[in-house]
CSV table of C-alpha atoms in Angstrom, one decimal:
chain,number,residue,atom,x,y,z
A,1499,MET,CA,0.1,-0.2,0.0
A,1500,LYS,CA,1.3,3.5,-0.9
A,1501,ASN,CA,2.8,5.2,2.3
A,1502,LYS,CA,1.2,8.3,3.0
A,1503,MET,CA,1.7,11.0,5.7
A,1504,VAL,CA,-1.7,13.0,6.1
A,1505,LYS,CA,-2.3,16.1,8.4
A,1506,ALA,CA,-6.1,16.0,9.2
A,1507,LEU,CA,-7.7,19.0,8.9
A,1508,ALA,CA,-4.6,21.4,8.4
A,1509,LEU,CA,-1.4,22.2,10.2
A,1510,VAL,CA,-3.0,21.4,13.1
A,1511,ILE,CA,7.5,22.6,34.5
A,1512,ALA,CA,20.5,26.1,59.7
A,1513,VAL,CA,23.9,24.1,59.1
A,1514,THR,CA,24.5,22.1,62.1
A,1515,THR,CA,27.8,22.5,63.3
A,1516,VAL,CA,30.1,20.8,66.0
A,1517,SER,CA,31.2,23.4,68.6
A,1518,MET,CA,34.7,23.8,69.6
A,1519,THR,CA,33.8,25.8,73.0
A,1520,GLY,CA,33.0,22.9,75.3
A,1521,PRO,CA,34.6,22.4,78.8
A,1522,ALA,CA,38.0,22.2,79.0
A,1523,SER,CA,39.5,19.1,80.3
A,1524,ILE,CA,39.5,18.6,84.2
A,1525,TYR,CA,43.0,17.8,84.2
A,1526,ALA,CA,44.0,20.6,82.1
A,1527,SER,CA,46.0,23.5,83.7
A,1528,GLU,CA,44.4,27.0,84.1
A,1529,THR,CA,46.6,28.1,81.4
A,1530,ASP,CA,45.7,25.2,79.2
A,1531,THR,CA,42.1,26.0,79.7
A,1532,ALA,CA,42.6,29.6,78.9
A,1533,GLU,CA,44.4,28.8,75.7
A,1534,THR,CA,42.0,26.3,74.4
A,1535,ALA,CA,38.9,28.5,74.8
A,1536,GLU,CA,40.9,31.5,73.0
A,1537,THR,CA,41.6,28.9,69.9
A,1538,ALA,CA,37.7,27.8,70.1
A,1539,ALA,CA,36.6,31.7,70.0
A,1540,GLN,CA,39.3,32.3,67.3
A,1541,ALA,CA,37.9,29.5,65.1
A,1542,ASP,CA,34.4,30.2,65.6
A,1543,SER,CA,34.7,34.1,64.7
A,1544,THR,CA,37.0,33.4,61.8
A,1545,GLY,CA,35.0,30.4,60.5
A,1546,THR,CA,37.8,27.9,60.5
A,1547,GLY,CA,38.2,24.5,62.5
A,1548,THR,CA,35.7,21.7,62.7
A,1549,LYS,CA,32.8,23.9,62.2
A,1550,ASP,CA,34.1,25.3,58.9
A,1551,ALA,CA,35.2,21.8,57.7
A,1552,GLY,CA,31.7,20.5,58.5
A,1553,ALA,CA,30.0,23.3,56.3
A,1554,ASP,CA,32.7,22.8,53.6
A,1555,SER,CA,31.7,19.2,53.5
A,1556,ASP,CA,27.7,19.6,53.5
A,1557,GLN,CA,28.2,22.1,50.5
A,1558,GLU,CA,30.4,19.7,48.7
A,1559,ALA,CA,27.8,17.0,49.2
A,1560,ALA,CA,25.0,19.3,47.8
A,1561,ASP,CA,27.0,20.9,45.0
A,1562,ASN,CA,27.8,17.3,43.8
A,1563,VAL,CA,24.2,16.6,43.9
A,1564,ALA,CA,23.7,20.1,41.9
A,1565,THR,CA,26.1,18.9,39.0
A,1566,LEU,CA,24.2,15.5,38.6
A,1567,ILE,CA,20.8,17.4,38.4
A,1568,ASP,CA,22.3,19.8,35.8
A,1569,LYS,CA,23.6,16.9,34.0
A,1570,ILE,CA,20.2,15.6,33.5
A,1571,TYR,CA,18.6,19.0,32.9
A,1572,VAL,CA,18.7,18.8,29.1
A,1573,GLN,CA,16.7,18.3,25.9
A,1574,GLU,CA,18.7,15.5,24.4
A,1575,ARG,CA,18.7,12.0,25.5
A,1576,THR,CA,22.0,10.3,25.4
A,1577,ASP,CA,23.1,6.8,25.9
A,1578,THR,CA,24.1,7.6,29.7
A,1579,THR,CA,20.6,9.3,30.5
A,1580,ASP,CA,19.4,6.3,32.5
A,1581,ALA,CA,22.4,6.0,34.2
A,1582,ASP,CA,22.4,9.6,34.9
A,1583,CYS,CA,19.0,9.8,36.2
A,1584,ALA,CA,19.7,7.0,39.0
A,1585,ALA,CA,22.9,8.6,39.8
A,1586,ALA,CA,21.3,11.7,40.5
A,1587,LYS,CA,18.5,10.3,42.5
A,1588,GLU,CA,20.7,8.1,44.5
A,1589,ALA,CA,23.0,11.0,45.5
A,1590,TRP,CA,20.1,13.4,46.5
A,1591,ASP,CA,19.0,10.4,48.7
A,1592,GLY,CA,22.3,10.1,50.7
A,1593,LEU,CA,22.2,13.7,51.6
A,1594,THR,CA,20.9,15.1,55.1
A,1595,ASP,CA,18.2,17.7,55.5
A,1596,THR,CA,20.6,20.2,56.1
A,1597,GLN,CA,22.6,19.1,52.8
A,1598,LYS,CA,19.5,19.2,50.7
A,1599,GLU,CA,18.8,22.8,51.4
A,1600,LEU,CA,22.1,23.9,50.0
A,1601,VAL,CA,21.5,22.4,46.5
A,1602,SER,CA,21.8,25.3,44.0
A,1603,GLY,CA,23.0,24.9,40.5
A,1604,GLU,CA,22.2,26.3,37.1
A,1605,ASN,CA,18.9,24.7,37.0
A,1606,ALA,CA,19.2,22.5,40.3
A,1607,SER,CA,17.3,23.4,43.3
A,1608,PRO,CA,15.8,21.5,46.4
A,1609,ASP,CA,12.8,21.4,44.7
A,1610,TYR,CA,13.9,19.3,42.1
A,1611,PHE,CA,13.7,16.1,43.9
A,1612,GLY,CA,12.0,17.8,47.2
A,1613,LEU,CA,8.9,19.3,45.8
A,1614,ASP,CA,5.8,17.5,46.4
A,1615,THR,CA,3.5,17.4,43.3
A,1616,GLY,CA,1.3,14.3,43.9
A,1617,ASP,CA,1.5,10.6,43.6
A,1618,ALA,CA,3.1,9.5,40.4
A,1619,SER,CA,1.6,5.9,40.5
A,1620,ILE,CA,-1.7,7.2,39.7
A,1621,ASP,CA,-0.3,8.2,36.2
A,1622,ASP,CA,0.0,5.6,33.2
A,1623,ALA,CA,3.2,6.3,31.1
A,1624,ARG,CA,1.5,3.9,28.3
A,1625,ASN,CA,5.1,2.5,26.8
A,1626,GLU,CA,3.6,-0.9,26.8
A,1627,ASP,CA,4.5,-3.1,23.6
A,1628,GLU,CA,1.9,-5.4,22.0
A,1629,ILE,CA,0.3,-2.2,20.3
A,1630,GLY,CA,-1.4,-4.2,17.3
A,1631,GLU,CA,-1.8,-2.8,14.1
A,1632,ASN,CA,-3.5,0.7,15.2
A,1633,GLU,CA,-1.8,3.2,17.3
A,1634,LEU,CA,-3.1,6.4,18.4
A,1635,LEU,CA,-0.2,8.5,19.9
A,1636,VAL,CA,-0.7,11.2,21.9
A,1637,VAL,CA,1.8,13.6,22.1
A,1638,SER,CA,2.3,16.2,24.9
A,1639,PHE,CA,4.8,18.8,26.1
A,1640,GLY,CA,4.6,17.0,29.4
A,1641,THR,CA,4.9,17.8,33.0
A,1642,SER,CA,6.6,17.2,36.3
A,1643,TYR,CA,3.7,17.8,38.4
A,1644,ASN,CA,2.3,14.4,39.1
A,1645,ASP,CA,-1.4,15.2,40.1
A,1646,SER,CA,-1.8,17.7,37.0
A,1647,ARG,CA,-0.3,15.0,34.6
A,1648,SER,CA,-2.6,12.4,35.9
A,1649,GLU,CA,-5.8,14.9,35.7
A,1650,ASP,CA,-5.2,16.8,32.4
A,1651,ILE,CA,-2.8,14.4,30.2
A,1652,LYS,CA,-3.8,11.4,31.5
A,1653,GLY,CA,-7.3,12.5,31.3
A,1654,ILE,CA,-7.2,13.2,27.5
A,1655,GLU,CA,-5.5,9.9,27.0
A,1656,ASP,CA,-8.2,8.0,28.6
A,1657,ALA,CA,-11.1,9.8,27.1
A,1658,LEU,CA,-9.4,8.8,23.7
A,1659,GLN,CA,-8.6,5.1,24.6
A,1660,GLU,CA,-12.5,5.0,25.7
A,1661,ALA,CA,-13.6,6.5,22.6
A,1662,TYR,CA,-11.5,4.3,20.1
A,1663,PRO,CA,-11.1,0.9,21.7
A,1664,ASP,CA,-9.7,-0.4,18.4
A,1665,TRP,CA,-6.7,1.6,18.6
A,1666,SER,CA,-4.1,1.3,21.1
A,1667,VAL,CA,-3.2,4.5,23.0
A,1668,ARG,CA,0.3,5.2,23.7
A,1669,ARG,CA,2.1,8.6,24.9
A,1670,ALA,CA,5.0,10.5,24.0
A,1671,PHE,CA,6.6,13.9,25.5
A,1672,THR,CA,8.6,16.3,23.3
A,1673,ALA,CA,10.4,17.9,26.6
A,1674,GLN,CA,13.2,15.4,27.5
A,1675,ILE,CA,14.0,17.7,30.2
A,1676,ILE,CA,10.6,16.8,32.0
A,1677,ILE,CA,10.9,13.1,31.1
A,1678,ASN,CA,14.2,13.0,32.9
A,1679,HIS,CA,12.8,14.6,36.0
A,1680,ILE,CA,10.1,12.2,36.2
A,1681,GLN,CA,12.4,9.1,35.9
A,1682,SER,CA,15.0,10.4,38.2
A,1683,ARG,CA,12.3,11.4,41.1
A,1684,ASP,CA,9.6,9.2,40.6
A,1685,GLY,CA,11.0,6.0,38.6
A,1686,GLU,CA,8.4,6.5,35.9
A,1687,VAL,CA,9.6,6.2,32.5
A,1688,ILE,CA,8.1,8.2,29.4
A,1689,ASP,CA,9.0,7.8,25.8
A,1690,ASN,CA,10.0,10.8,23.9
A,1691,MET,CA,8.9,11.1,20.5
A,1692,GLN,CA,11.8,9.0,19.0
A,1693,GLN,CA,11.6,6.3,21.7
A,1694,ALA,CA,7.5,6.2,21.0
A,1695,LEU,CA,8.0,5.9,17.1
A,1696,ASP,CA,10.7,3.2,17.4
A,1697,ARG,CA,8.5,1.3,19.7
A,1698,ALA,CA,5.3,1.7,17.1
A,1699,VAL,CA,7.8,0.2,14.4
A,1700,GLU,CA,9.3,-2.5,16.5
A,1701,ASN,CA,5.6,-3.6,17.2
A,1702,GLY,CA,4.7,-3.9,13.6
A,1703,VAL,CA,2.1,-0.7,13.7
A,1704,LYS,CA,0.6,-0.3,10.3
A,1705,ASN,CA,-1.9,2.5,10.8
A,1706,LEU,CA,-0.4,5.6,13.2
A,1707,VAL,CA,-2.7,8.8,14.2
A,1708,VAL,CA,-1.0,11.4,16.1
A,1709,GLN,CA,-3.0,13.4,18.3
A,1710,PRO,CA,-1.1,16.4,19.8
A,1711,THR,CA,-2.4,18.1,23.0
A,1712,HIS,CA,-0.5,21.5,22.2
A,1713,LEU,CA,-2.7,24.3,22.1
A,1714,MET,CA,-1.7,25.6,18.5
A,1715,HIS,CA,0.3,25.2,15.5
A,1716,GLY,CA,3.3,26.6,17.3
A,1717,ALA,CA,7.0,25.7,17.7
A,1718,GLU,CA,6.3,22.8,19.7
A,1719,TYR,CA,3.9,21.4,16.9
A,1720,ASP,CA,6.5,22.3,14.1
A,1721,GLU,CA,9.4,20.2,15.8
A,1722,MET,CA,6.8,17.1,16.2
A,1723,LEU,CA,6.2,17.1,12.7
A,1724,GLU,CA,9.8,17.3,12.0
A,1725,VAL,CA,10.3,14.1,13.9
A,1726,LEU,CA,7.4,12.5,12.2
A,1727,ASP,CA,8.8,13.5,9.0
A,1728,GLU,CA,11.9,10.9,9.5
A,1729,TYR,CA,9.2,8.1,9.7
A,1730,GLN,CA,6.6,8.8,7.0
A,1731,ASN,CA,7.9,5.3,5.1
A,1732,LYS,CA,7.7,3.2,8.4
A,1733,PHE,CA,3.9,2.7,8.2
A,1734,GLU,CA,1.3,1.9,5.7
A,1735,SER,CA,-0.8,4.9,6.6
A,1736,ALA,CA,-0.2,7.7,9.2
A,1737,ALA,CA,-2.0,10.9,9.9
A,1738,VAL,CA,-1.7,14.1,12.3
A,1739,ALA,CA,-4.8,15.6,14.2
A,1740,GLU,CA,-5.6,19.0,14.8
A,1741,PRO,CA,-4.2,20.5,18.0
A,1742,MET,CA,-6.7,22.3,20.3
A,1743,LEU,CA,-7.3,25.3,18.9
A,1744,GLY,CA,-7.6,24.0,15.2
A,1745,GLU,CA,-6.3,26.1,12.1
A,1746,VAL,CA,-4.5,29.6,13.4
A,1747,GLY,CA,-6.0,31.9,10.7
A,1748,ASP,CA,-4.3,35.3,9.2
A,1749,ASP,CA,-5.2,37.9,12.1
A,1750,ALA,CA,-7.1,38.2,15.3
A,1751,ALA,CA,-10.5,38.5,13.8
A,1752,VAL,CA,-10.3,35.0,12.5
A,1753,ILE,CA,-12.1,32.5,15.0
A,1754,ASN,CA,-13.5,29.0,14.4
A,1755,GLU,CA,-15.4,26.3,16.0
A,1756,ASP,CA,-12.5,25.0,18.0
A,1757,LYS,CA,-11.8,28.4,19.6
A,1758,ALA,CA,-15.3,28.8,20.4
A,1759,ALA,CA,-15.2,25.4,22.2
A,1760,VAL,CA,-12.3,26.1,24.1
A,1761,ALA,CA,-13.4,29.8,25.1
A,1762,GLN,CA,-16.7,28.1,26.6
A,1763,ALA,CA,-15.5,25.5,28.1
A,1764,ALA,CA,-12.6,27.4,29.8
A,1765,ALA,CA,-15.4,30.0,30.8
A,1766,ASP,CA,-17.9,27.3,32.2
A,1767,ALA,CA,-15.4,25.4,34.2
A,1768,ALA,CA,-13.9,29.1,35.8
A,1769,VAL,CA,-17.4,30.3,36.9
A,1770,LYS,CA,-18.2,27.0,38.3
A,1771,GLU,CA,-15.1,26.8,40.4
A,1772,ALA,CA,-15.3,30.3,41.4
A,1773,GLY,CA,-18.8,29.5,42.7
A,1774,TYR,CA,-20.5,31.6,40.2
A,1775,GLU,CA,-23.6,30.6,38.0
A,1776,ASN,CA,-22.4,32.1,34.8
A,1777,MET,CA,-20.0,34.6,33.3
A,1778,ASP,CA,-22.7,37.5,33.6
A,1779,ALA,CA,-23.5,36.9,37.3
A,1780,ALA,CA,-19.5,36.9,37.9
A,1781,ALA,CA,-19.4,40.4,35.9
A,1782,GLU,CA,-22.2,41.7,37.8
A,1783,ASP,CA,-20.3,40.8,41.1
A,1784,GLY,CA,-17.2,43.0,39.6
A,1785,THR,CA,-15.3,39.6,38.8
A,1786,ALA,CA,-12.8,39.4,36.1
A,1787,PHE,CA,-11.2,36.2,34.7
A,1788,VAL,CA,-7.7,36.2,33.5
A,1789,PHE,CA,-6.9,32.8,31.2
A,1790,LEU,CA,-3.1,32.8,31.3
A,1791,GLY,CA,-1.3,31.1,28.2
A,1792,HIS,CA,2.2,30.5,27.8
A,1793,GLY,CA,2.9,32.8,25.0
A,1794,THR,CA,5.2,32.7,22.1
A,1795,SER,CA,7.4,34.5,19.4
A,1796,HIS,CA,6.1,32.1,16.5
A,1797,THR,CA,3.6,33.5,14.0
A,1798,ALA,CA,0.9,31.3,15.5
A,1799,LYS,CA,1.0,33.6,18.8
A,1800,VAL,CA,-1.8,35.5,16.9
A,1801,SER,CA,-4.0,32.6,18.3
A,1802,TYR,CA,-4.0,34.3,21.8
A,1803,SER,CA,-5.6,37.3,20.2
A,1804,GLN,CA,-8.1,35.3,18.5
A,1805,MET,CA,-9.0,33.8,21.6
A,1806,GLN,CA,-9.7,37.5,23.0
A,1807,THR,CA,-11.9,38.0,20.1
A,1808,GLN,CA,-13.6,34.6,20.9
A,1809,MET,CA,-14.5,35.6,24.2
A,1810,ASP,CA,-15.7,39.0,23.1
A,1811,GLU,CA,-17.9,37.3,20.8
A,1812,LEU,CA,-19.1,35.1,23.3
A,1813,GLY,CA,-20.3,38.5,25.1
A,1814,TYR,CA,-17.7,38.0,28.1
A,1815,THR,CA,-16.5,41.5,28.7
A,1816,ASN,CA,-14.9,40.0,31.8
A,1817,ALA,CA,-12.6,37.6,30.3
A,1818,PHE,CA,-9.0,38.6,29.5
A,1819,ILE,CA,-6.3,36.5,27.4
A,1820,GLY,CA,-2.5,36.8,28.7
A,1821,THR,CA,0.6,35.0,28.3
A,1822,VAL,CA,3.5,34.2,30.7
A,1823,GLU,CA,6.0,35.3,27.8
A,1824,GLY,CA,4.0,38.4,26.8
A,1825,GLU,CA,4.0,37.6,23.3
A,1826,PRO,CA,1.7,39.0,21.4
A,1827,GLU,CA,2.3,42.5,23.4
A,1828,GLU,CA,-1.1,42.8,24.8
A,1829,THR,CA,-1.1,39.8,26.5
A,1830,ALA,CA,1.7,40.7,28.7
A,1831,CYS,CA,0.9,41.3,32.5
A,1832,GLU,CA,1.2,44.9,32.7
A,1833,ALA,CA,-1.4,45.3,29.7
A,1834,VAL,CA,-3.8,42.9,31.1
A,1835,ILE,CA,-3.5,44.6,34.6
A,1836,ASP,CA,-4.2,48.0,33.1
A,1837,ALA,CA,-7.3,46.4,30.8
A,1838,VAL,CA,-8.9,44.8,34.0
A,1839,LYS,CA,-8.8,48.3,35.5
A,1840,GLU,CA,-9.8,50.1,32.8
A,1841,ALA,CA,-13.1,47.9,32.7
A,1842,GLY,CA,-13.7,48.4,36.2
A,1843,TYR,CA,-13.4,45.1,37.8
A,1844,LYS,CA,-12.0,44.8,41.6
A,1845,LYS,CA,-11.9,40.9,41.9
A,1846,VAL,CA,-9.5,39.0,39.8
A,1847,VAL,CA,-9.4,35.0,39.1
A,1848,LEU,CA,-6.3,33.9,37.2
A,1849,ARG,CA,-6.7,30.5,35.6
A,1850,PRO,CA,-4.3,28.7,33.1
A,1851,LEU,CA,-5.0,28.7,29.4
A,1852,MET,CA,-3.1,25.5,29.1
A,1853,VAL,CA,-3.8,21.8,28.6
A,1854,VAL,CA,-1.8,21.1,32.1
A,1855,ALA,CA,-1.4,23.0,35.0
A,1856,GLY,CA,2.2,22.3,35.4
A,1857,ASP,CA,5.1,24.3,36.4
A,1858,HIS,CA,3.8,27.8,34.6
A,1859,ALA,CA,0.5,27.6,36.5
A,1860,ASN,CA,2.0,26.9,40.2
A,1861,ASN,CA,4.7,29.2,39.8
A,1862,ASP,CA,4.6,31.8,37.0
A,1863,MET,CA,0.8,32.5,37.8
A,1864,ALA,CA,0.1,31.6,41.2
A,1865,GLY,CA,3.5,31.6,42.7
A,1866,SER,CA,4.9,33.9,45.7
A,1867,GLU,CA,7.7,35.3,44.0
A,1868,GLU,CA,7.3,39.0,43.2
A,1869,ASP,CA,7.3,38.3,39.2
A,1870,SER,CA,4.2,35.8,39.4
A,1871,TRP,CA,1.2,37.2,37.9
A,1872,LYS,CA,-0.6,36.9,41.4
A,1873,SER,CA,2.0,39.2,42.8
A,1874,MET,CA,2.0,41.4,40.1
A,1875,PHE,CA,-2.0,41.8,40.2
A,1876,GLU,CA,-1.7,42.2,44.0
A,1877,GLU,CA,1.1,44.8,43.9
A,1878,SER,CA,-0.6,47.0,41.4
A,1879,GLY,CA,-3.2,48.0,44.1
A,1880,ASN,CA,-6.0,48.1,41.9
A,1881,PHE,CA,-7.9,45.1,43.0
A,1882,ASP,CA,-9.7,44.1,46.3
A,1883,SER,CA,-8.7,40.4,45.7
A,1884,VAL,CA,-6.6,38.3,43.3
A,1885,GLU,CA,-7.4,34.6,43.5
A,1886,THR,CA,-6.2,31.6,41.5
A,1887,GLN,CA,-7.6,28.3,40.3
A,1888,ILE,CA,-4.8,25.6,39.4
A,1889,SER,CA,-6.7,23.6,36.7
A,1890,GLY,CA,-5.6,22.5,33.4
A,1891,LEU,CA,-7.7,22.3,30.3
A,1892,GLY,CA,-7.2,18.9,29.9
A,1893,ARG,CA,-9.4,17.7,32.9
A,1894,ILE,CA,-12.4,19.4,31.2
A,1895,ASP,CA,-14.9,16.8,29.8
A,1896,ALA,CA,-15.7,19.1,26.8
A,1897,ILE,CA,-11.9,19.8,26.1
A,1898,GLN,CA,-11.6,15.8,25.9
A,1899,GLU,CA,-14.4,15.5,23.6
A,1900,LEU,CA,-12.7,18.3,21.3
A,1901,PHE,CA,-9.6,15.7,21.2
A,1902,VAL,CA,-12.0,12.9,20.5
A,1903,GLU,CA,-13.6,14.8,17.5
A,1904,HIS,CA,-10.1,16.2,16.1
A,1905,THR,CA,-8.9,12.4,16.3
A,1906,GLN,CA,-11.5,11.1,14.4
A,1907,ALA,CA,-11.1,13.4,11.5
A,1908,ALA,CA,-7.7,12.1,11.5
A,1909,ILE,CA,-8.7,8.4,11.5
A,1910,ASP,CA,-11.4,9.5,8.8
A,1911,SER,CA,-8.5,11.0,6.6
A,1912,LEU,CA,-6.6,7.7,6.6
A,1913,GLY,CA,-9.6,6.0,4.9
A,1914,ALA,CA,-9.8,8.8,2.5
A,1915,ALA,CA,-6.0,8.5,1.7
A,1916,ASP,CA,-6.3,4.6,1.2
A,1917,ALA,CA,-9.3,5.1,-1.1
A,1918,GLU,CA,-7.3,7.8,-3.2
A,1919,ALA,CA,-4.2,5.3,-3.2
A,1920,GLU,CA,-6.3,2.4,-4.6
A,1921,THR,CA,-7.6,4.7,-7.4
A,1922,GLU,CA,-4.3,5.6,-8.4
A,1923,GLU,CA,-3.0,2.2,-8.5
A,1924,THR,CA,-6.2,1.4,-10.4
A,1925,ALA,CA,-5.6,3.9,-13.1
A,1926,GLU,CA,-2.3,2.9,-13.7
């Protein structure tokens, strides 16, 4: 059968010391005692002696772990990645609590292994063999936040498996940094794109459908297509489904059914969690919702402007679109603060416009640091309250159903491609 890659629709995360000031020996002379006390006092004041040696040893142990963490905080998988992940965790486990607090590197911190993000055991890496002829590969950027990964990414994967029982749902993450983090900390091994596709080939998969959970046709989506292009002749048929927001369009005025569905689902979930009947009721109470995306310098950044247009089309005057990266410019935090203030809303609810509520949601949006969106909204002094909702889009039923529809379109395209190929062969 003629090999063919089909794009469905369109281009669719206080040091313990040893004191030197103990009592002198009862057998020491008065002079010896005085000299001992003086020496101890000097050691304490100058940072030398046993106390300093202990501190140096603690820092050395912590620095070793930091180096091992930085070594696996990389986007490229190598032949030593598995061993490097194991070594970093083993070294961390060997630290004392005091030493763990000293871990600091280019990307290393005590939070790398120490932050509690939930139970990894409730997730499913979906990296089993015995796939069969039909595979549905769900491709996500990924997150090291265990609870969010289970609710948001696994939620979408579970919905797809339920909808398509004749297809084996498998997972791939595009962020090797996140894969390494999860593997070293929790022992959960997740395939990257190349591993997942090699697994599919080795298992004899004939028909492949790739469903990205990306928001748009952005940089991550483009990189995914580049990897897939290397495998286009490995399957009898293959198709790539649309990302969440569907086709991009040329300008901010271009909206579509996908964007309408996402806007409605995000708004409905936000008002429900905030305790309002609907967006109008929230507006009457002076509450605005800010939906925070990642942002991008990619040409697809117009998608965020289109989502604002879509919110306006739905009549949601109290819905505002922002981005962590501040691209496009009107989605930067300062611009959104001004927009909410000018609209007269005194209460603000921040919620992610992201598939998964991971690092960006927990830190860039809701964190306690002065540059988080929550902190900057509060610091502006324009609002009576600023609340946050740590909930990804992937856990919303309507969003899961949207992905089911996109996958169906891709599956349908396989049949159309096969029929076209058969027609061409007959004509020849």
